[in-house]
Amino acid sequence: MSESELGRKWDRCLADAVVKIGTGFGLGIVFSLTFFKRRMWPLAFGSGMGLGMAYSNCQHDFQAPYLLHGKYVKEQEQ
Amino acid sequence: MVARVWSLMRFLIKGSVAGGAVYLVYDQELLGSSDKSQAALKKAGEVVPPAMYQFSQYVCQQTGLQIPQLPAPPKIHFPIRDSWNAGIITVMSALSVAPSKACEYSKEGWEYVKARAK
């Protein structure tokens, strides 16, 4: 992986993390205000979910060149 | 009867607000792949500052307040990657020549001491 491609992947990861954590936090605020009587746990839950999704995406992005995707092939009868 | 209708109305309003937020997130694909999130962030960076400026202008017009013009923030161009790489290269090259330099300096020091002792 070249350095520029690595830099692009890091940029994408950081942008993705910001968006996902912010979205989770925002949804947590909405649900906290509407259904959960202004408790704090929906905010923490939403932010944590966003962080986890961003981490998973980043991990997949960085491991992508090295992941081998296999498939089953039926044996052909001679 | 009225209280029941009112609580039902409240639930429907809250449900529609929460459902609208979830639909907005789904429609904009904010929780999807990282490409789409990056595109959404870039679009927000382009749209939000002009919108904030227009809103502040509207508020100024309606209220008659004059918001002072803030000076532009200084643009700091500090290439962290280049200075980090240069620092690493400098440290590693210093470590690699350290034994030979130490030998050379100790030899020079010994010659100096011998010359002074004569």
mmCIF file with all atom_site columns, C-alpha atoms in Angstrom:
data_model
loop_
_atom_site.group_PDB
_atom_site.id
_atom_site.type_symbol
_atom_site.label_atom_id
_atom_site.label_alt_id
_atom_site.label_comp_id
_atom_site.label_asym_id
_atom_site.label_entity_id
_atom_site.label_seq_id
_atom_site.pdbx_PDB_ins_code
_atom_site.Cartn_x
_atom_site.Cartn_y
_atom_site.Cartn_z
_atom_site.occupancy
_atom_site.B_iso_or_equiv
_atom_site.pdbx_formal_charge
_atom_site.auth_seq_id
_atom_site.auth_comp_id
_atom_site.auth_asym_id
_atom_site.auth_atom_id
_atom_site.pdbx_PDB_model_num
ATOM 1   C CA . MET A 1 1   ? 0.000   0.000   0.000   1.00 0.00 ? 1   MET A CA 1
ATOM 2   C CA . SER A 1 2   ? 1.533   3.331   -1.017  1.00 0.00 ? 2   SER A CA 1
ATOM 3   C CA . GLU A 1 3   ? 1.800   6.175   1.458   1.00 0.00 ? 3   GLU A CA 1
ATOM 4   C CA . SER A 1 4   ? -0.715  8.364   -0.375  1.00 0.00 ? 4   SER A CA 1
ATOM 5   C CA . GLU A 1 5   ? -3.269  5.553   -0.411  1.00 0.00 ? 5   GLU A CA 1
ATOM 6   C CA . LEU A 1 6   ? -2.649  4.970   3.294   1.00 0.00 ? 6   LEU A CA 1
ATOM 7   C CA . GLY A 1 7   ? -3.166  8.678   3.949   1.00 0.00 ? 7   GLY A CA 1
ATOM 8   C CA . ARG A 1 8   ? -6.418  8.616   1.980   1.00 0.00 ? 8   ARG A CA 1
ATOM 9   C CA . LYS A 1 9   ? -7.614  5.633   3.979   1.00 0.00 ? 9   LYS A CA 1
ATOM 10  C CA . TRP A 1 10  ? -6.832  7.391   7.256   1.00 0.00 ? 10  TRP A CA 1
ATOM 11  C CA . ASP A 1 11  ? -8.697  10.509  6.072   1.00 0.00 ? 11  ASP A CA 1
ATOM 12  C CA . ARG A 1 12  ? -11.691 8.395   5.129   1.00 0.00 ? 12  ARG A CA 1
ATOM 13  C CA . CYS A 1 13  ? -11.580 6.621   8.489   1.00 0.00 ? 13  CYS A CA 1
ATOM 14  C CA . LEU A 1 14  ? -11.509 9.865   10.477  1.00 0.00 ? 14  LEU A CA 1
ATOM 15  C CA . ALA A 1 15  ? -14.331 11.438  8.433   1.00 0.00 ? 15  ALA A CA 1
ATOM 16  C CA . ASP A 1 16  ? -16.369 8.253   8.813   1.00 0.00 ? 16  ASP A CA 1
ATOM 17  C CA . ALA A 1 17  ? -15.764 8.206   12.589  1.00 0.00 ? 17  ALA A CA 1
ATOM 18  C CA . VAL A 1 18  ? -16.840 11.842  12.966  1.00 0.00 ? 18  VAL A CA 1
ATOM 19  C CA . VAL A 1 19  ? -20.026 11.301  10.961  1.00 0.00 ? 19  VAL A CA 1
ATOM 20  C CA . LYS A 1 20  ? -21.002 8.059   12.664  1.00 0.00 ? 20  LYS A CA 1
ATOM 21  C CA . ILE A 1 21  ? -20.328 9.236   16.218  1.00 0.00 ? 21  ILE A CA 1
ATOM 22  C CA . GLY A 1 22  ? -22.198 12.473  15.516  1.00 0.00 ? 22  GLY A CA 1
ATOM 23  C CA . THR A 1 23  ? -25.139 10.612  13.991  1.00 0.00 ? 23  THR A CA 1
ATOM 24  C CA . GLY A 1 24  ? -25.295 8.191   16.905  1.00 0.00 ? 24  GLY A CA 1
ATOM 25  C CA . PHE A 1 25  ? -25.119 11.074  19.357  1.00 0.00 ? 25  PHE A CA 1
ATOM 26  C CA . GLY A 1 26  ? -27.859 12.951  17.495  1.00 0.00 ? 26  GLY A CA 1
ATOM 27  C CA . LEU A 1 27  ? -30.155 9.949   17.387  1.00 0.00 ? 27  LEU A CA 1
ATOM 28  C CA . GLY A 1 28  ? -29.426 9.379   21.065  1.00 0.00 ? 28  GLY A CA 1
ATOM 29  C CA . ILE A 1 29  ? -30.493 12.951  21.832  1.00 0.00 ? 29  ILE A CA 1
ATOM 30  C CA . VAL A 1 30  ? -33.725 12.523  19.843  1.00 0.00 ? 30  VAL A CA 1
ATOM 31  C CA . PHE A 1 31  ? -34.642 9.270   21.541  1.00 0.00 ? 31  PHE A CA 1
ATOM 32  C CA . SER A 1 32  ? -33.619 10.555  24.959  1.00 0.00 ? 32  SER A CA 1
ATOM 33  C CA . LEU A 1 33  ? -35.869 13.586  24.608  1.00 0.00 ? 33  LEU A CA 1
ATOM 34  C CA . THR A 1 34  ? -38.842 11.755  23.103  1.00 0.00 ? 34  THR A CA 1
ATOM 35  C CA . PHE A 1 35  ? -39.065 8.386   24.810  1.00 0.00 ? 35  PHE A CA 1
ATOM 36  C CA . PHE A 1 36  ? -36.527 8.049   27.616  1.00 0.00 ? 36  PHE A CA 1
ATOM 37  C CA . LYS A 1 37  ? -37.238 11.067  29.817  1.00 0.00 ? 37  LYS A CA 1
ATOM 38  C CA . ARG A 1 38  ? -33.964 12.908  29.179  1.00 0.00 ? 38  ARG A CA 1
ATOM 39  C CA . ARG A 1 39  ? -31.745 10.145  30.470  1.00 0.00 ? 39  ARG A CA 1
ATOM 40  C CA . MET A 1 40  ? -28.080 9.994   29.510  1.00 0.00 ? 40  MET A CA 1
ATOM 41  C CA . TRP A 1 41  ? -27.781 6.380   28.454  1.00 0.00 ? 41  TRP A CA 1
ATOM 42  C CA . PRO A 1 42  ? -29.295 6.741   24.943  1.00 0.00 ? 42  PRO A CA 1
ATOM 43  C CA . LEU A 1 43  ? -26.598 9.303   24.128  1.00 0.00 ? 43  LEU A CA 1
ATOM 44  C CA . ALA A 1 44  ? -23.841 7.012   25.350  1.00 0.00 ? 44  ALA A CA 1
ATOM 45  C CA . PHE A 1 45  ? -25.415 4.052   23.557  1.00 0.00 ? 45  PHE A CA 1
ATOM 46  C CA . GLY A 1 46  ? -25.762 5.926   20.270  1.00 0.00 ? 46  GLY A CA 1
ATOM 47  C CA . SER A 1 47  ? -22.222 7.339   20.404  1.00 0.00 ? 47  SER A CA 1
ATOM 48  C CA . GLY A 1 48  ? -20.824 3.927   21.270  1.00 0.00 ? 48  GLY A CA 1
ATOM 49  C CA . MET A 1 49  ? -22.676 2.292   18.399  1.00 0.00 ? 49  MET A CA 1
ATOM 50  C CA . GLY A 1 50  ? -21.397 4.929   15.983  1.00 0.00 ? 50  GLY A CA 1
ATOM 51  C CA . LEU A 1 51  ? -17.835 4.449   17.228  1.00 0.00 ? 51  LEU A CA 1
ATOM 52  C CA . GLY A 1 52  ? -18.102 0.690   16.852  1.00 0.00 ? 52  GLY A CA 1
ATOM 53  C CA . MET A 1 53  ? -19.463 0.950   13.312  1.00 0.00 ? 53  MET A CA 1
ATOM 54  C CA . ALA A 1 54  ? -16.710 3.378   12.334  1.00 0.00 ? 54  ALA A CA 1
ATOM 55  C CA . TYR A 1 55  ? -14.048 1.079   13.833  1.00 0.00 ? 55  TYR A CA 1
ATOM 56  C CA . SER A 1 56  ? -15.457 -1.880  11.936  1.00 0.00 ? 56  SER A CA 1
ATOM 57  C CA . ASN A 1 57  ? -15.458 0.059   8.659   1.00 0.00 ? 57  ASN A CA 1
ATOM 58  C CA . CYS A 1 58  ? -11.890 1.237   9.230   1.00 0.00 ? 58  CYS A CA 1
ATOM 59  C CA . GLN A 1 59  ? -10.718 -2.257  10.029  1.00 0.00 ? 59  GLN A CA 1
ATOM 60  C CA . HIS A 1 60  ? -12.296 -3.602  6.867   1.00 0.00 ? 60  HIS A CA 1
ATOM 61  C CA . ASP A 1 61  ? -10.820 -0.767  4.823   1.00 0.00 ? 61  ASP A CA 1
ATOM 62  C CA . PHE A 1 62  ? -7.283  -1.357  6.073   1.00 0.00 ? 62  PHE A CA 1
ATOM 63  C CA . GLN A 1 63  ? -7.444  -5.122  5.786   1.00 0.00 ? 63  GLN A CA 1
ATOM 64  C CA . ALA A 1 64  ? -9.106  -5.052  2.367   1.00 0.00 ? 64  ALA A CA 1
ATOM 65  C CA . PRO A 1 65  ? -5.976  -5.658  0.219   1.00 0.00 ? 65  PRO A CA 1
ATOM 66  C CA . TYR A 1 66  ? -4.997  -8.664  2.284   1.00 0.00 ? 66  TYR A CA 1
ATOM 67  C CA . LEU A 1 67  ? -8.370  -10.366 2.661   1.00 0.00 ? 67  LEU A CA 1
ATOM 68  C CA . LEU A 1 68  ? -8.798  -13.460 0.509   1.00 0.00 ? 68  LEU A CA 1
ATOM 69  C CA . HIS A 1 69  ? -12.325 -14.258 -0.567  1.00 0.00 ? 69  HIS A CA 1
ATOM 70  C CA . GLY A 1 70  ? -12.789 -17.916 -1.337  1.00 0.00 ? 70  GLY A CA 1
ATOM 71  C CA . LYS A 1 71  ? -15.768 -19.704 -2.832  1.00 0.00 ? 71  LYS A CA 1
ATOM 72  C CA . TYR A 1 72  ? -16.912 -23.278 -2.954  1.00 0.00 ? 72  TYR A CA 1
ATOM 73  C CA . VAL A 1 73  ? -16.560 -25.057 -6.291  1.00 0.00 ? 73  VAL A CA 1
ATOM 74  C CA . LYS A 1 74  ? -18.503 -28.230 -6.962  1.00 0.00 ? 74  LYS A CA 1
ATOM 75  C CA . GLU A 1 75  ? -16.446 -31.213 -7.993  1.00 0.00 ? 75  GLU A CA 1
ATOM 76  C CA . GLN A 1 76  ? -17.122 -32.047 -11.580 1.00 0.00 ? 76  GLN A CA 1
ATOM 77  C CA . GLU A 1 77  ? -17.681 -35.710 -12.322 1.00 0.00 ? 77  GLU A CA 1
ATOM 78  C CA . GLN A 1 78  ? -15.438 -37.068 -15.054 1.00 0.00 ? 78  GLN A CA 1
ATOM 79  C CA . MET B 2 1   ? -61.294 11.104  27.432  1.00 0.00 ? 1   MET B CA 1
ATOM 80  C CA . VAL B 2 2   ? -59.477 14.360  26.662  1.00 0.00 ? 2   VAL B CA 1
ATOM 81  C CA . ALA B 2 3   ? -56.420 13.245  28.647  1.00 0.00 ? 3   ALA B CA 1
ATOM 82  C CA . ARG B 2 4   ? -56.300 9.984   26.707  1.00 0.00 ? 4   ARG B CA 1
ATOM 83  C CA . VAL B 2 5   ? -56.534 11.776  23.381  1.00 0.00 ? 5   VAL B CA 1
ATOM 84  C CA . TRP B 2 6   ? -53.864 14.227  24.494  1.00 0.00 ? 6   TRP B CA 1
ATOM 85  C CA . SER B 2 7   ? -51.472 11.453  25.553  1.00 0.00 ? 7   SER B CA 1
ATOM 86  C CA . LEU B 2 8   ? -52.106 9.667   22.248  1.00 0.00 ? 8   LEU B CA 1
ATOM 87  C CA . MET B 2 9   ? -51.364 12.896  20.368  1.00 0.00 ? 9   MET B CA 1
ATOM 88  C CA . ARG B 2 10  ? -48.158 13.368  22.333  1.00 0.00 ? 10  ARG B CA 1
ATOM 89  C CA . PHE B 2 11  ? -47.058 9.834   21.578  1.00 0.00 ? 11  PHE B CA 1
ATOM 90  C CA . LEU B 2 12  ? -47.795 10.296  17.878  1.00 0.00 ? 12  LEU B CA 1
ATOM 91  C CA . ILE B 2 13  ? -45.853 13.567  17.761  1.00 0.00 ? 13  ILE B CA 1
ATOM 92  C CA . LYS B 2 14  ? -42.865 12.047  19.542  1.00 0.00 ? 14  LYS B CA 1
ATOM 93  C CA . GLY B 2 15  ? -43.019 8.953   17.365  1.00 0.00 ? 15  GLY B CA 1
ATOM 94  C CA . SER B 2 16  ? -43.108 11.018  14.193  1.00 0.00 ? 16  SER B CA 1
ATOM 95  C CA . VAL B 2 17  ? -40.136 13.135  15.304  1.00 0.00 ? 17  VAL B CA 1
ATOM 96  C CA . ALA B 2 18  ? -38.083 10.049  16.187  1.00 0.00 ? 18  ALA B CA 1
ATOM 97  C CA . GLY B 2 19  ? -39.177 8.236   13.030  1.00 0.00 ? 19  GLY B CA 1
ATOM 98  C CA . GLY B 2 20  ? -38.313 11.276  10.925  1.00 0.00 ? 20  GLY B CA 1
ATOM 99  C CA . ALA B 2 21  ? -34.831 11.409  12.433  1.00 0.00 ? 21  ALA B CA 1
ATOM 100 C CA . VAL B 2 22  ? -34.279 7.705   11.748  1.00 0.00 ? 22  VAL B CA 1
ATOM 101 C CA . TYR B 2 23  ? -35.567 8.082   8.182   1.00 0.00 ? 23  TYR B CA 1
ATOM 102 C CA . LEU B 2 24  ? -33.294 11.088  7.599   1.00 0.00 ? 24  LEU B CA 1
ATOM 103 C CA . VAL B 2 25  ? -30.268 9.069   8.735   1.00 0.00 ? 25  VAL B CA 1
ATOM 104 C CA . TYR B 2 26  ? -31.319 6.173   6.495   1.00 0.00 ? 26  TYR B CA 1
ATOM 105 C CA . ASP B 2 27  ? -31.999 8.403   3.496   1.00 0.00 ? 27  ASP B CA 1
ATOM 106 C CA . GLN B 2 28  ? -28.666 10.215  3.734   1.00 0.00 ? 28  GLN B CA 1
ATOM 107 C CA . GLU B 2 29  ? -26.859 6.872   4.300   1.00 0.00 ? 29  GLU B CA 1
ATOM 108 C CA . LEU B 2 30  ? -24.957 8.315   7.254   1.00 0.00 ? 30  LEU B CA 1
ATOM 109 C CA . LEU B 2 31  ? -24.513 4.904   8.866   1.00 0.00 ? 31  LEU B CA 1
ATOM 110 C CA . GLY B 2 32  ? -23.467 3.170   5.658   1.00 0.00 ? 32  GLY B CA 1
ATOM 111 C CA . SER B 2 33  ? -20.061 2.749   4.061   1.00 0.00 ? 33  SER B CA 1
ATOM 112 C CA . SER B 2 34  ? -17.196 5.135   4.746   1.00 0.00 ? 34  SER B CA 1
ATOM 113 C CA . ASP B 2 35  ? -17.285 6.612   1.204   1.00 0.00 ? 35  ASP B CA 1
ATOM 114 C CA . LYS B 2 36  ? -20.818 7.870   1.667   1.00 0.00 ? 36  LYS B CA 1
ATOM 115 C CA . SER B 2 37  ? -20.042 9.241   5.144   1.00 0.00 ? 37  SER B CA 1
ATOM 116 C CA . GLN B 2 38  ? -17.054 11.126  3.783   1.00 0.00 ? 38  GLN B CA 1
ATOM 117 C CA . ALA B 2 39  ? -19.206 12.551  0.956   1.00 0.00 ? 39  ALA B CA 1
ATOM 118 C CA . ALA B 2 40  ? -21.892 13.584  3.470   1.00 0.00 ? 40  ALA B CA 1
ATOM 119 C CA . LEU B 2 41  ? -19.290 15.347  5.647   1.00 0.00 ? 41  LEU B CA 1
ATOM 120 C CA . LYS B 2 42  ? -17.873 17.164  2.638   1.00 0.00 ? 42  LYS B CA 1
ATOM 121 C CA . LYS B 2 43  ? -21.369 18.250  1.560   1.00 0.00 ? 43  LYS B CA 1
ATOM 122 C CA . ALA B 2 44  ? -22.106 19.483  5.097   1.00 0.00 ? 44  ALA B CA 1
ATOM 123 C CA . GLY B 2 45  ? -18.856 21.467  5.092   1.00 0.00 ? 45  GLY B CA 1
ATOM 124 C CA . GLU B 2 46  ? -19.936 23.183  1.887   1.00 0.00 ? 46  GLU B CA 1
ATOM 125 C CA . VAL B 2 47  ? -23.538 23.863  2.877   1.00 0.00 ? 47  VAL B CA 1
ATOM 126 C CA . VAL B 2 48  ? -23.425 24.784  6.579   1.00 0.00 ? 48  VAL B CA 1
ATOM 127 C CA . PRO B 2 49  ? -21.154 27.906  6.648   1.00 0.00 ? 49  PRO B CA 1
ATOM 128 C CA . PRO B 2 50  ? -23.171 29.842  3.977   1.00 0.00 ? 50  PRO B CA 1
ATOM 129 C CA . ALA B 2 51  ? -26.401 28.823  5.704   1.00 0.00 ? 51  ALA B CA 1
ATOM 130 C CA . MET B 2 52  ? -25.060 30.042  9.075   1.00 0.00 ? 52  MET B CA 1
ATOM 131 C CA . TYR B 2 53  ? -23.967 33.312  7.462   1.00 0.00 ? 53  TYR B CA 1
ATOM 132 C CA . GLN B 2 54  ? -27.386 33.855  5.843   1.00 0.00 ? 54  GLN B CA 1
ATOM 133 C CA . PHE B 2 55  ? -29.141 33.085  9.122   1.00 0.00 ? 55  PHE B CA 1
ATOM 134 C CA . SER B 2 56  ? -26.940 35.560  11.010  1.00 0.00 ? 56  SER B CA 1
ATOM 135 C CA . GLN B 2 57  ? -27.639 38.201  8.366   1.00 0.00 ? 57  GLN B CA 1
ATOM 136 C CA . TYR B 2 58  ? -31.386 37.545  8.680   1.00 0.00 ? 58  TYR B CA 1
ATOM 137 C CA . VAL B 2 59  ? -31.214 37.857  12.483  1.00 0.00 ? 59  VAL B CA 1
ATOM 138 C CA . CYS B 2 60  ? -29.264 41.111  12.131  1.00 0.00 ? 60  CYS B CA 1
ATOM 139 C CA . GLN B 2 61  ? -31.873 42.492  9.755   1.00 0.00 ? 61  GLN B CA 1
ATOM 140 C CA . GLN B 2 62  ? -34.806 41.515  11.956  1.00 0.00 ? 62  GLN B CA 1
ATOM 141 C CA . THR B 2 63  ? -33.341 42.656  15.273  1.00 0.00 ? 63  THR B CA 1
ATOM 142 C CA . GLY B 2 64  ? -31.219 45.553  14.080  1.00 0.00 ? 64  GLY B CA 1
ATOM 143 C CA . LEU B 2 65  ? -28.122 44.190  15.849  1.00 0.00 ? 65  LEU B CA 1
ATOM 144 C CA . GLN B 2 66  ? -24.781 44.602  14.172  1.00 0.00 ? 66  GLN B CA 1
ATOM 145 C CA . ILE B 2 67  ? -22.521 41.592  14.541  1.00 0.00 ? 67  ILE B CA 1
ATOM 146 C CA . PRO B 2 68  ? -18.892 42.781  14.272  1.00 0.00 ? 68  PRO B CA 1
ATOM 147 C CA . GLN B 2 69  ? -16.869 41.288  11.472  1.00 0.00 ? 69  GLN B CA 1
ATOM 148 C CA . LEU B 2 70  ? -14.396 38.855  12.989  1.00 0.00 ? 70  LEU B CA 1
ATOM 149 C CA . PRO B 2 71  ? -10.923 38.714  11.416  1.00 0.00 ? 71  PRO B CA 1
ATOM 150 C CA . ALA B 2 72  ? -10.186 35.625  9.352   1.00 0.00 ? 72  ALA B CA 1
ATOM 151 C CA . PRO B 2 73  ? -8.445  32.857  11.325  1.00 0.00 ? 73  PRO B CA 1
ATOM 152 C CA . PRO B 2 74  ? -4.738  32.516  10.537  1.00 0.00 ? 74  PRO B CA 1
ATOM 153 C CA . LYS B 2 75  ? -3.952  29.697  8.160   1.00 0.00 ? 75  LYS B CA 1
ATOM 154 C CA . ILE B 2 76  ? -1.268  27.571  9.726   1.00 0.00 ? 76  ILE B CA 1
ATOM 155 C CA . HIS B 2 77  ? 0.542   25.413  7.232   1.00 0.00 ? 77  HIS B CA 1
ATOM 156 C CA . PHE B 2 78  ? 2.646   23.057  9.282   1.00 0.00 ? 78  PHE B CA 1
ATOM 157 C CA . PRO B 2 79  ? 3.417   19.786  7.503   1.00 0.00 ? 79  PRO B CA 1
ATOM 158 C CA . ILE B 2 80  ? 3.410   17.363  10.433  1.00 0.00 ? 80  ILE B CA 1
ATOM 159 C CA . ARG B 2 81  ? 4.182   14.344  8.261   1.00 0.00 ? 81  ARG B CA 1
ATOM 160 C CA . ASP B 2 82  ? 7.259   15.942  6.666   1.00 0.00 ? 82  ASP B CA 1
ATOM 161 C CA . SER B 2 83  ? 8.695   17.183  9.953   1.00 0.00 ? 83  SER B CA 1
ATOM 162 C CA . TRP B 2 84  ? 7.990   13.825  11.635  1.00 0.00 ? 84  TRP B CA 1
ATOM 163 C CA . ASN B 2 85  ? 9.683   11.921  8.804   1.00 0.00 ? 85  ASN B CA 1
ATOM 164 C CA . ALA B 2 86  ? 12.647  14.313  8.821   1.00 0.00 ? 86  ALA B CA 1
ATOM 165 C CA . GLY B 2 87  ? 12.924  13.901  12.592  1.00 0.00 ? 87  GLY B CA 1
ATOM 166 C CA . ILE B 2 88  ? 12.900  10.106  12.338  1.00 0.00 ? 88  ILE B CA 1
ATOM 167 C CA . ILE B 2 89  ? 15.526  10.151  9.586   1.00 0.00 ? 89  ILE B CA 1
ATOM 168 C CA . THR B 2 90  ? 17.753  12.515  11.604  1.00 0.00 ? 90  THR B CA 1
ATOM 169 C CA . VAL B 2 91  ? 17.496  10.407  14.763  1.00 0.00 ? 91  VAL B CA 1
ATOM 170 C CA . MET B 2 92  ? 18.167  7.137   12.957  1.00 0.00 ? 92  MET B CA 1
ATOM 171 C CA . SER B 2 93  ? 21.153  8.482   11.013  1.00 0.00 ? 93  SER B CA 1
ATOM 172 C CA . ALA B 2 94  ? 22.589  9.932   14.258  1.00 0.00 ? 94  ALA B CA 1
ATOM 173 C CA . LEU B 2 95  ? 22.198  6.552   15.951  1.00 0.00 ? 95  LEU B CA 1
ATOM 174 C CA . SER B 2 96  ? 23.824  4.751   13.039  1.00 0.00 ? 96  SER B CA 1
ATOM 175 C CA . VAL B 2 97  ? 26.932  6.969   13.022  1.00 0.00 ? 97  VAL B CA 1
ATOM 176 C CA . ALA B 2 98  ? 27.133  7.231   16.839  1.00 0.00 ? 98  ALA B CA 1
ATOM 177 C CA . PRO B 2 99  ? 29.624  4.346   17.396  1.00 0.00 ? 99  PRO B CA 1
ATOM 178 C CA . SER B 2 100 ? 32.053  5.481   14.676  1.00 0.00 ? 100 SER B CA 1
ATOM 179 C CA . LYS B 2 101 ? 31.804  9.115   15.803  1.00 0.00 ? 101 LYS B CA 1
ATOM 180 C CA . ALA B 2 102 ? 32.375  8.130   19.433  1.00 0.00 ? 102 ALA B CA 1
ATOM 181 C CA . CYS B 2 103 ? 35.473  6.183   18.368  1.00 0.00 ? 103 CYS B CA 1
ATOM 182 C CA . GLU B 2 104 ? 36.740  9.108   16.317  1.00 0.00 ? 104 GLU B CA 1
ATOM 183 C CA . TYR B 2 105 ? 36.179  11.680  19.089  1.00 0.00 ? 105 TYR B CA 1
ATOM 184 C CA . SER B 2 106 ? 37.771  9.491   21.721  1.00 0.00 ? 106 SER B CA 1
ATOM 185 C CA . LYS B 2 107 ? 40.805  8.995   19.448  1.00 0.00 ? 107 LYS B CA 1
ATOM 186 C CA . GLU B 2 108 ? 41.090  12.757  18.913  1.00 0.00 ? 108 GLU B CA 1
ATOM 187 C CA . GLY B 2 109 ? 40.749  13.361  22.644  1.00 0.00 ? 109 GLY B CA 1
ATOM 188 C CA . TRP B 2 110 ? 43.454  10.805  23.357  1.00 0.00 ? 110 TRP B CA 1
ATOM 189 C CA . GLU B 2 111 ? 45.806  12.409  20.831  1.00 0.00 ? 111 GLU B CA 1
ATOM 190 C CA . TYR B 2 112 ? 45.105  15.816  22.400  1.00 0.00 ? 112 TYR B CA 1
ATOM 191 C CA . VAL B 2 113 ? 45.836  14.547  25.901  1.00 0.00 ? 113 VAL B CA 1
ATOM 192 C CA . LYS B 2 114 ? 49.048  12.856  24.684  1.00 0.00 ? 114 LYS B CA 1
ATOM 193 C CA . ALA B 2 115 ? 50.162  16.065  22.973  1.00 0.00 ? 115 ALA B CA 1
ATOM 194 C CA . ARG B 2 116 ? 49.481  18.114  26.117  1.00 0.00 ? 116 ARG B CA 1
ATOM 195 C CA . ALA B 2 117 ? 51.268  15.598  28.360  1.00 0.00 ? 117 ALA B CA 1
ATOM 196 C CA . LYS B 2 118 ? 54.518  15.796  26.350  1.00 0.00 ? 118 LYS B CA 1
#
